[in-house]
Structure formats: C-alpha cells, structure tokens
C-alpha cells in the first residue's frame, strides 16, 4: 500500500518531492526516472488540490518527454493525456 492509496497525501507529496529532488541532483533533467517521478508528483499535487502545481509539472514532463522520445512515443502520449 502506498501513501497515496492510504490517503496520506501529504506524506506522499513529501516523499515524492524528495525523490524528484534526488533525481534532479543525480540525473539529467530529461532522464526517464526523473520524468516518471515528476509525473507521479504531479498526480499527488492534483489529489491534494494543488492543481496549478500539478499543471506546471505536467507541462514540464510532457515537453521533456517529447524532446527525449518524440511526439508519438507512449511516454509522451501518456504525459500529454494527463
């Protein structure tokens, strides 16, 4: 069971913010792991009602995914769908 599934949204956000920060320190900004973690964080922001934060992060993920994978790649399409 994850924090999100247990309805512990603040814990999920805190954990994912740390994961995203660690990814950004270790990997390039367009690394697939960074994009995945950032997308998960955007989902948590949305669940907390932080819609502007979620939208900003989703737009960053979608743009980076398109640069890395191209516009027709499944990860890019998934990012655009959210």
Short mmCIF file of C-alpha atoms in Angstrom, two decimals:
data_model
loop_
_atom_site.label_atom_id
_atom_site.label_comp_id
_atom_site.label_asym_id
_atom_site.label_seq_id
_atom_site.Cartn_x
_atom_site.Cartn_y
_atom_site.Cartn_z
CA UNK A 1 0.00 0.00 0.00
CA UNK A 2 1.36 3.40 -0.94
CA UNK A 3 0.88 6.67 0.90
CA UNK A 4 -1.43 7.78 -1.88
CA UNK A 5 -3.56 4.65 -1.61
CA UNK A 6 -3.69 5.06 2.18
CA UNK A 7 -4.99 8.61 1.66
CA UNK A 8 -1.84 10.04 3.25
CA UNK A 9 -1.38 12.63 0.54
CA UNK A 10 0.90 14.98 2.48
CA UNK A 11 3.28 12.08 3.18
CA UNK A 12 3.18 11.05 -0.48
CA UNK A 13 3.99 14.59 -1.63
CA UNK A 14 6.84 14.96 0.85
CA UNK A 15 8.35 11.63 -0.22
CA UNK A 16 7.99 12.30 -3.95
CA UNK A 17 9.38 15.82 -3.67
CA UNK A 18 12.49 14.24 -2.14
CA UNK A 19 12.67 11.62 -4.88
CA UNK A 20 12.35 14.23 -7.63
CA UNK A 21 14.99 16.42 -5.98
CA UNK A 22 17.37 13.43 -5.74
CA UNK A 23 16.77 12.52 -9.38
CA UNK A 24 17.48 16.08 -10.45
CA UNK A 25 20.76 16.08 -8.49
CA UNK A 26 21.95 12.75 -9.88
CA UNK A 27 20.50 12.54 -13.39
CA UNK A 28 19.96 14.93 -16.28
CA UNK A 29 16.61 16.73 -16.20
CA UNK A 30 15.25 14.67 -19.11
CA UNK A 31 16.16 11.29 -17.58
CA UNK A 32 13.22 8.83 -17.76
CA UNK A 33 13.32 8.24 -14.00
CA UNK A 34 13.12 11.97 -13.33
CA UNK A 35 10.19 12.31 -15.72
CA UNK A 36 8.36 9.36 -14.15
CA UNK A 37 8.87 10.65 -10.60
CA UNK A 38 7.82 14.15 -11.65
CA UNK A 39 4.65 12.78 -13.24
CA UNK A 40 3.84 10.88 -10.05
CA UNK A 41 4.41 14.04 -8.02
CA UNK A 42 2.06 15.94 -10.33
CA UNK A 43 -0.61 13.30 -9.66
CA UNK A 44 -0.15 13.78 -5.92
CA UNK A 45 -0.32 17.56 -6.24
CA UNK A 46 -3.57 17.15 -8.14
CA UNK A 47 -5.00 14.84 -5.48
CA UNK A 48 -4.15 17.48 -2.85
CA UNK A 49 -5.98 20.15 -4.83
CA UNK A 50 -2.73 21.83 -5.91
CA UNK A 51 -3.90 22.00 -9.49
CA UNK A 52 -1.62 24.82 -10.66
CA UNK A 53 1.46 23.00 -9.33
CA UNK A 54 0.27 19.79 -10.97
CA UNK A 55 -0.34 21.51 -14.31
CA UNK A 56 3.06 23.24 -14.31
CA UNK A 57 4.85 19.96 -13.57
CA UNK A 58 2.83 18.00 -16.14
CA UNK A 59 3.66 20.58 -18.81
CA UNK A 60 7.37 20.26 -17.96
CA UNK A 61 7.18 16.45 -18.12
CA UNK A 62 5.30 16.48 -21.43
CA UNK A 63 7.77 18.91 -23.04
CA UNK A 64 10.81 16.99 -21.80
CA UNK A 65 9.34 13.66 -22.86
CA UNK A 66 8.68 15.00 -26.36
CA UNK A 67 12.29 16.22 -26.61
CA UNK A 68 13.66 12.87 -25.43
CA UNK A 69 11.28 10.40 -27.03
CA UNK A 70 9.47 12.26 -29.78
CA UNK A 71 5.83 13.25 -30.02
CA UNK A 72 4.46 9.77 -30.81
CA UNK A 73 6.24 7.81 -28.06
CA UNK A 74 3.98 6.17 -25.48
CA UNK A 75 5.57 8.08 -22.57
CA UNK A 76 4.99 11.40 -24.33
CA UNK A 77 1.41 10.48 -25.15
CA UNK A 78 0.84 9.39 -21.54
CA UNK A 79 2.24 12.71 -20.27
CA UNK A 80 0.02 14.64 -22.66
CA UNK A 81 -3.02 12.61 -21.63
CA UNK A 82 -2.67 13.64 -18.01
#
